[in-house]
mmCIF file of C-alpha atoms and ligand atoms in Angstrom:
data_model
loop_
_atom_site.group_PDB
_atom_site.id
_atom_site.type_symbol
_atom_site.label_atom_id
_atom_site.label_comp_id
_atom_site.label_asym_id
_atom_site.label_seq_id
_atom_site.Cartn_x
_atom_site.Cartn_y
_atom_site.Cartn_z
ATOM 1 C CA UNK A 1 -21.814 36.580 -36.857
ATOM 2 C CA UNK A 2 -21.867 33.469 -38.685
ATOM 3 C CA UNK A 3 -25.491 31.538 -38.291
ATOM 4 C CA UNK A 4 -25.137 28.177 -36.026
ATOM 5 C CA UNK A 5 -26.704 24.837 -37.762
ATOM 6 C CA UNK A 6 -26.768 21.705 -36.009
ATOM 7 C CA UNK A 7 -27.199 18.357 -37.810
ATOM 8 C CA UNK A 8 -28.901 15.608 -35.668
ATOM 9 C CA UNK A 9 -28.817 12.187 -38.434
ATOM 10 C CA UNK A 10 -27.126 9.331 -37.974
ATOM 11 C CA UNK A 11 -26.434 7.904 -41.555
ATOM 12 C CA UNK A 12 -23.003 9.774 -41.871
ATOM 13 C CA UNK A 13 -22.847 9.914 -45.810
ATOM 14 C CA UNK A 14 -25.868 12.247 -45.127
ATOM 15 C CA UNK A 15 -23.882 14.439 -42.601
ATOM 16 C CA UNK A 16 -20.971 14.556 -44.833
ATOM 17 C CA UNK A 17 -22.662 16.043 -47.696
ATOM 18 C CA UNK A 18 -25.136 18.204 -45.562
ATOM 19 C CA UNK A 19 -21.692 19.350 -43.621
ATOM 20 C CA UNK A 20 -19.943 20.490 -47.086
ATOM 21 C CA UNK A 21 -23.132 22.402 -48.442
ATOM 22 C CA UNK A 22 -23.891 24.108 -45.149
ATOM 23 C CA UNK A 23 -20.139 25.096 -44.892
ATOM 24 C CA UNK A 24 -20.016 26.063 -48.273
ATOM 25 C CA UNK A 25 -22.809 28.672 -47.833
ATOM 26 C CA UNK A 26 -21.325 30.326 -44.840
ATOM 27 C CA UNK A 27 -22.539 28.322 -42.020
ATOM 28 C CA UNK A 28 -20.818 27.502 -38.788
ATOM 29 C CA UNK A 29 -21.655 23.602 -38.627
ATOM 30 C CA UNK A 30 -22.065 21.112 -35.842
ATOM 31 C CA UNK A 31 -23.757 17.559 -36.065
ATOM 32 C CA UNK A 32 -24.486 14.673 -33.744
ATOM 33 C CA UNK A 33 -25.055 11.140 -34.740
ATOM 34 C CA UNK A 34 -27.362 10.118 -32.310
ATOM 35 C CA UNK A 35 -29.851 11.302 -30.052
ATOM 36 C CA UNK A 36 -29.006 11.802 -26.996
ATOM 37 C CA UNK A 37 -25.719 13.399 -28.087
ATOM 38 C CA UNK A 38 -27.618 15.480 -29.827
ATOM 39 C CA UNK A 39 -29.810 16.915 -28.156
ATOM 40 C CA UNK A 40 -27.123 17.908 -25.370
ATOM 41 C CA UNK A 41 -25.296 19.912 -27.866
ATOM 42 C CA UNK A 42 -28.678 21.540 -29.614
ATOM 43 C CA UNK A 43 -29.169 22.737 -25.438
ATOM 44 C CA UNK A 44 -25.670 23.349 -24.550
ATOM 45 C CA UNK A 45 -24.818 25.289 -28.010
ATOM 46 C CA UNK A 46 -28.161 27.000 -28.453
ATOM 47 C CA UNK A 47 -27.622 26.695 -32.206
ATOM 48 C CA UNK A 48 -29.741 29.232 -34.787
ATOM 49 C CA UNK A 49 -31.270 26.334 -36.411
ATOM 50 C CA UNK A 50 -31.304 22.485 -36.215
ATOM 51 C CA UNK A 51 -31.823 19.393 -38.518
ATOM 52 C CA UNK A 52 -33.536 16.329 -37.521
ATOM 53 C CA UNK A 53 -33.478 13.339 -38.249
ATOM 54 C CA UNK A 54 -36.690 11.113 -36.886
ATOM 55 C CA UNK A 55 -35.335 7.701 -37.198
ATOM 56 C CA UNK A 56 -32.236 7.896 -34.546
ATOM 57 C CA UNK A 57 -30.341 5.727 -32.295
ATOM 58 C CA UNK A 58 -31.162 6.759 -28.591
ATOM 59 C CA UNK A 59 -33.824 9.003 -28.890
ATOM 60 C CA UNK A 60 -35.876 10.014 -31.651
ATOM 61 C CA UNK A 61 -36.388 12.911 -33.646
ATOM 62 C CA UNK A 62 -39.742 14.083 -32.273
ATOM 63 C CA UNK A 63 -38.443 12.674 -28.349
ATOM 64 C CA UNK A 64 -35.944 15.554 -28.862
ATOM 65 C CA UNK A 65 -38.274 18.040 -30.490
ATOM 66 C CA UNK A 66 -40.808 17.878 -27.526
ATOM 67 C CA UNK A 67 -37.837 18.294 -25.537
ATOM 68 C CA UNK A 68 -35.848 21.231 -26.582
ATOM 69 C CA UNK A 69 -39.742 22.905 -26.897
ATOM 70 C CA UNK A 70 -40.350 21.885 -23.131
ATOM 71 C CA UNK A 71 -36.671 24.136 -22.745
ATOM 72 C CA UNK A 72 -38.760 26.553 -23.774
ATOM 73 C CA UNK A 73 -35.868 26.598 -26.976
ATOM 74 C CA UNK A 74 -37.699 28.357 -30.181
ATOM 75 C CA UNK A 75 -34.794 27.691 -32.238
ATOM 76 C CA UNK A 76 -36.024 26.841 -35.830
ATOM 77 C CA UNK A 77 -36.257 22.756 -36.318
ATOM 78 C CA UNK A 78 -36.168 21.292 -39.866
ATOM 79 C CA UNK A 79 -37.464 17.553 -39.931
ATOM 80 C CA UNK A 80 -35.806 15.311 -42.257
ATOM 81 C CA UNK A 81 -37.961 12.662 -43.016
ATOM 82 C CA UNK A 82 -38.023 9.306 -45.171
ATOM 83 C CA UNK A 83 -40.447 8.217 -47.126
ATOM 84 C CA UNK A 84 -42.764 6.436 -45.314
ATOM 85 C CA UNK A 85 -42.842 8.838 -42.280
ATOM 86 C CA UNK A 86 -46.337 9.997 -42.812
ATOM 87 C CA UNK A 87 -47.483 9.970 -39.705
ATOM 88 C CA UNK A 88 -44.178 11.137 -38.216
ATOM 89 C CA UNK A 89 -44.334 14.522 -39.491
ATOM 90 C CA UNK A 90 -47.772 15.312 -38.109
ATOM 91 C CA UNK A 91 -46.464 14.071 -34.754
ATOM 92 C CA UNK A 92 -43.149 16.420 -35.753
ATOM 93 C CA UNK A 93 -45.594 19.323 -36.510
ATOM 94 C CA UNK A 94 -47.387 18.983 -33.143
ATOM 95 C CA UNK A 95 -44.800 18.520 -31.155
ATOM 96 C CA UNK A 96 -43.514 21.777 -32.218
ATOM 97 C CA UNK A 97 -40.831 21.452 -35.234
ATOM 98 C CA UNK A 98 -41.151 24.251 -37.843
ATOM 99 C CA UNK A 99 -41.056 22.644 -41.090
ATOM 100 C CA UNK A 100 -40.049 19.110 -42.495
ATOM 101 C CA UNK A 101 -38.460 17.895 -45.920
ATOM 102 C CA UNK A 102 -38.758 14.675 -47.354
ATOM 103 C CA UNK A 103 -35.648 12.361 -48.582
ATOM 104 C CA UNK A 104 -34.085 12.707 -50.875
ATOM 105 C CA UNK A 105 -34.359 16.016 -50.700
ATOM 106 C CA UNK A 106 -32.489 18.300 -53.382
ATOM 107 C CA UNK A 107 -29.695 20.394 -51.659
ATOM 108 C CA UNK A 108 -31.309 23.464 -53.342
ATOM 109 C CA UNK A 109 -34.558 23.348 -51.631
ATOM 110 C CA UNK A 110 -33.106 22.530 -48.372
ATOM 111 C CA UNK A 111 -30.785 25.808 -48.448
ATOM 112 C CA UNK A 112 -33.739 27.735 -49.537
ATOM 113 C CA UNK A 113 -35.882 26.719 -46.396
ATOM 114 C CA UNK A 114 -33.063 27.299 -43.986
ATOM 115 C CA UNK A 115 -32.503 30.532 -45.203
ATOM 116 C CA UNK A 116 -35.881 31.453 -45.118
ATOM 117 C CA UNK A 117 -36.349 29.908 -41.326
ATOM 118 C CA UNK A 118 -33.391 32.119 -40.738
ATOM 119 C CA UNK A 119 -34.840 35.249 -42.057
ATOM 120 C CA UNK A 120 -38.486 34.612 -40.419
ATOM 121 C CA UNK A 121 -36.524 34.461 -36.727
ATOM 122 C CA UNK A 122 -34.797 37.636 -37.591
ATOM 123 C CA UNK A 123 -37.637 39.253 -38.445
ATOM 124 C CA UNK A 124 -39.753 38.343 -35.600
ATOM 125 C CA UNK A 125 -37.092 39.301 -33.446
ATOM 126 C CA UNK A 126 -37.087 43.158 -34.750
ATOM 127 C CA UNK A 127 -40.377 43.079 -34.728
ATOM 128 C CA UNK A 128 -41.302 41.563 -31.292
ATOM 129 C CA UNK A 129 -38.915 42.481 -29.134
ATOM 130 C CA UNK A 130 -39.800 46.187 -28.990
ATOM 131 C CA UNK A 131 -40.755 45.059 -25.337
ATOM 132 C CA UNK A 132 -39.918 42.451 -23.352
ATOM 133 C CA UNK A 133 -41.689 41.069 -20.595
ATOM 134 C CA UNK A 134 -39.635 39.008 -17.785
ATOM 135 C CA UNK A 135 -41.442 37.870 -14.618
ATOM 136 C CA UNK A 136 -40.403 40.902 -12.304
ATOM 137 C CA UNK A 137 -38.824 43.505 -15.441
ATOM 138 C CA UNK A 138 -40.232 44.878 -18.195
ATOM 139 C CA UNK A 139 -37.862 46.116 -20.866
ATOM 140 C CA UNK A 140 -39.020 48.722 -23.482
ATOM 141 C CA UNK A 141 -36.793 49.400 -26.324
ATOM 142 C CA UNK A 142 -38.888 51.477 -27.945
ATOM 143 C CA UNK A 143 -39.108 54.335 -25.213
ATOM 144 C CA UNK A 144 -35.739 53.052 -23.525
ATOM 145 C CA UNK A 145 -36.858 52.285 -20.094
ATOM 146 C CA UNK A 146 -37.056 49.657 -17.483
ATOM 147 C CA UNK A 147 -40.065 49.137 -15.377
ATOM 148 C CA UNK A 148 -39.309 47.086 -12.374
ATOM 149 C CA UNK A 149 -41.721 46.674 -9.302
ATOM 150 C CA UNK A 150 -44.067 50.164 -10.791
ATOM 151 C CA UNK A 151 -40.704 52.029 -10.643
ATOM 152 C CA UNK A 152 -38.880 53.139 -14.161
ATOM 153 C CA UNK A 153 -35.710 53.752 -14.874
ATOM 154 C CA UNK A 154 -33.876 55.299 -18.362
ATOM 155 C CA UNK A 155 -31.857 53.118 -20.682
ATOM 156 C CA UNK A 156 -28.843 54.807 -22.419
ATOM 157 C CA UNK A 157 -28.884 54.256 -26.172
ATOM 158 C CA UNK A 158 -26.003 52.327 -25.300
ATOM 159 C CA UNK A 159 -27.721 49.901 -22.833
ATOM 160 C CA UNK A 160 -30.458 49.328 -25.684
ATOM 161 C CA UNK A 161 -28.140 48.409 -27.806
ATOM 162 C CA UNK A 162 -26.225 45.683 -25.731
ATOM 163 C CA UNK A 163 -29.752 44.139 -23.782
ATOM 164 C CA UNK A 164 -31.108 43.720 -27.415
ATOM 165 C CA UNK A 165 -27.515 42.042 -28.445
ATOM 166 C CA UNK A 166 -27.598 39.956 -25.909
ATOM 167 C CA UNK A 167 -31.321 39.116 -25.708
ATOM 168 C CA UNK A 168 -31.278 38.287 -29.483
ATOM 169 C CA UNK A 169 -28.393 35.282 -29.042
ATOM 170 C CA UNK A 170 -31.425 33.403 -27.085
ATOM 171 C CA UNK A 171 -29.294 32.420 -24.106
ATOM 172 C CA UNK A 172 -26.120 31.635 -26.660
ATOM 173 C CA UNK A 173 -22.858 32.762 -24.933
ATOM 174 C CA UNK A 174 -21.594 36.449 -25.875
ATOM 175 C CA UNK A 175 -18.074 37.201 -25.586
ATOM 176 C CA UNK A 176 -16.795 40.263 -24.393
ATOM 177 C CA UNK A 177 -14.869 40.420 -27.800
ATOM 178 C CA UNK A 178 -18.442 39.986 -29.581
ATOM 179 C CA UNK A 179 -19.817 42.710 -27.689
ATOM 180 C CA UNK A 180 -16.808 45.223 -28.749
ATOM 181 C CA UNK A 181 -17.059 43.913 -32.246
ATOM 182 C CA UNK A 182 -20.544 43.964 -32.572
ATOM 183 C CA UNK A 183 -21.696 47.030 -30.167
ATOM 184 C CA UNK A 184 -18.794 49.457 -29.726
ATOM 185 C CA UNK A 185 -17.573 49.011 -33.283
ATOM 186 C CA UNK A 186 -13.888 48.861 -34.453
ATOM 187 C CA UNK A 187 -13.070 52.627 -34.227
ATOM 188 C CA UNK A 188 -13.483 52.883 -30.675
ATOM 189 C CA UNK A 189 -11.157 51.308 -27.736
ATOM 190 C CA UNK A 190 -12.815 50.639 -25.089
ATOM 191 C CA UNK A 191 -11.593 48.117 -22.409
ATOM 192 C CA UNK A 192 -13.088 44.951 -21.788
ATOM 193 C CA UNK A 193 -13.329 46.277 -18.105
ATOM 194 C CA UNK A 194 -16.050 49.161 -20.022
ATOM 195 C CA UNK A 195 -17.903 46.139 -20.748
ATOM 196 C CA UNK A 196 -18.036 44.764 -17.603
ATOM 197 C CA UNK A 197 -18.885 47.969 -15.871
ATOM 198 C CA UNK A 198 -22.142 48.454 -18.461
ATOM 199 C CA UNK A 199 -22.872 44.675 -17.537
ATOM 200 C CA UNK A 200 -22.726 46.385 -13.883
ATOM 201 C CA UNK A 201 -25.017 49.185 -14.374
ATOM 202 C CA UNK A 202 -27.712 47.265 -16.589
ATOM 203 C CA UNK A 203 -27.736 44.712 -13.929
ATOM 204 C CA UNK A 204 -29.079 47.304 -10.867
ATOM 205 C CA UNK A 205 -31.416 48.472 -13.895
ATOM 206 C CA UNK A 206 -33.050 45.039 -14.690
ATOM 207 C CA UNK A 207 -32.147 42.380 -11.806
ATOM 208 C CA UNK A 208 -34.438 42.042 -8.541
ATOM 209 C CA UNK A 209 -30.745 41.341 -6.951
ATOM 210 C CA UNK A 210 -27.675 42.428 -8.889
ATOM 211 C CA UNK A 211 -25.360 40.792 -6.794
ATOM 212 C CA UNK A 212 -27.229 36.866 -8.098
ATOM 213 C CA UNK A 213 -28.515 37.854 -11.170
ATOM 214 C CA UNK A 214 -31.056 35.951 -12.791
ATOM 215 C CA UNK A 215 -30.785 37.511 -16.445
ATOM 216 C CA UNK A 216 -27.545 38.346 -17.373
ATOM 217 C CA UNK A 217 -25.371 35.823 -16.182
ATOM 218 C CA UNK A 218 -21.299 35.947 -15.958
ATOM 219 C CA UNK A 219 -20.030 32.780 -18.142
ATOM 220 C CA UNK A 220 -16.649 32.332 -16.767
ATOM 221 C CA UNK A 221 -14.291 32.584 -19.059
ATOM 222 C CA UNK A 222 -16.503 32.625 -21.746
ATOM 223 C CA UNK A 223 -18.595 35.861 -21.884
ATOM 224 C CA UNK A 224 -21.993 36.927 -20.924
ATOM 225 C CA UNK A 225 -25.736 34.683 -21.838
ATOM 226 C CA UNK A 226 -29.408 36.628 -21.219
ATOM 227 C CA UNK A 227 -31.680 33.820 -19.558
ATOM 228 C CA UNK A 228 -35.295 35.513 -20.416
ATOM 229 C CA UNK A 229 -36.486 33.419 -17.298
HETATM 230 CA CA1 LIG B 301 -31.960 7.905 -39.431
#
C-alpha cells in the first residue's frame, strides 16, 4: 500500500514543489494550508507521516504537534523550519515531533529522512508488536493466543495475520478489499461476507462485549479501523 504524507505549510509554492517530489517517489499526498485544517485531516486520515510547518495561520506547528501527541497519534512528524526558528525546534523536539529540517532544505535530504522515518516505524512495528497489551486483552503473536480476564484462547494463523494488518494501519481505515488484497492474496476467492465472519470470530476472541466493540470497529461503508484503546 502506498505510504500516506501529509503536508501542513501554508506558503503554496512550497506545497507545490513538495507535492510533485513526494508524488514522484510513490507517495499518496495530502496537504493543508493552515492549521486548523490541518490538523483535522492529520486526525481524520491518520496519515504515515506528516510535514510541518511552525509558522501557520490558525494554529501553529508545535500547537498541532502537542496535539496529535495528546491523540496519543505516533505518526512520524518532520518540522520544517526557517531560519531563525532556533528556539522553535527545541520546543518542536519536546513537544514530541521526530525530526526537523531547516529551509531551504535540498529535496534530496528531505526524501532521505522520510524514507528513513518510514523504515524506523516499520521496523519498530515488527519488532514490538510481538505482543500487544490493551486495557482488558492481551494479544500474543508470537504464541498466537489471546489472554482476556486470566482466560486464553488460540489464534488461527489466519487471525494473526489480519489483527496484525489491521493493528499496523494505527487506527487508518481498512477496506474489506485491502484485507482480500493484502491477507487472502489474489489466488483465493473468498467473499467479502468471509471477511466479515473472521471480523465476527476475532471479535468474541478479543472484545469484553462483541456486540459494542471497542477495538475493531465497523466503518460503514468504508471498512474496518483497530482503536488500541
Ligand atoms: Ca509558514
Amino acid at each position: 500500500m502506498k505510504k500516506h504524507i501529509l503536508i501542513i505549510e501554508d506558503e503554496e509554492d512550497m506545497v507545490r514543489g513538495l507535492k510533485m517530489n513526494l508524488v514522484d517517489e510513490g507517495y499518496d499526498v495530502d496537504y493543508a494550508l493552515n492549521g486548523n485544517e490541518g490538523l483535522k485531516k492529520a486526525l481524520k486520515n491518520r496519515p504515515d507521516l506528516i510535514l510541518l510547518d511552525i509558522m501557520l495561520p490558525g494554529m501553529n506547528g508545535l500547537e498541532i504537534c502537542r496535539e496529535l501527541r495528546n491523540n496519543k497519534m505516533d505518526v512520524p512528524i518532520l518540522m520544517l523550519t526557517a531560519r531563525g526558528d532556533e528556539i522553535d525546534k527545541v520546543i518542536g523536539l519536546e513537544l514530541g515531533a521526530d525530526d526537523y529540517i531547516s529551509k531551504p532544505f535540498s529535496i534530496r535530504e528531505l526524501l532521505a529522512r522520510i524514507k528513513a522515518h518510514l523504515r524506523r516505524e516499520n521496523r519498530g512495528f515488527e519488532s514490538v508488536t510481538d505482543i500487544v497489551d490493551l486495557e482488558s486483552v492481551k494479544i500474543d503473536f508470537g504464541h498466537f493466543k489471546v489472554t482476556r480476564m486470566n482466560e486464553e484462547t488460540d489464534l488461527t494463523s489466519l487471525e494473526v495475520d489480519v489483527l496484525r494488518y489491521l493493528i499496523g494501519q494505527n487506527g487508518r481505515v481498512v477496506t474489506r478489499d485491502d484485507l482480500l488484497d493484502k491477507i487472502w492474496g489474489y489466488d483465493k476467492f473468498p467473499t467479502t461476507r468471509t471477511i466479515d465472519n473472521h471480523i465476527l470470530k476475532l471479535r468474541k476472541k478479543i472484545e469484553d462485549d462483541p456486540n459494542h466493540p471497542k477495538h475493531i470497529l465497523t466503518v460503514y461503508g468504508g471498512g474496518y479501523r483497530f482503536i488500541i484503546d
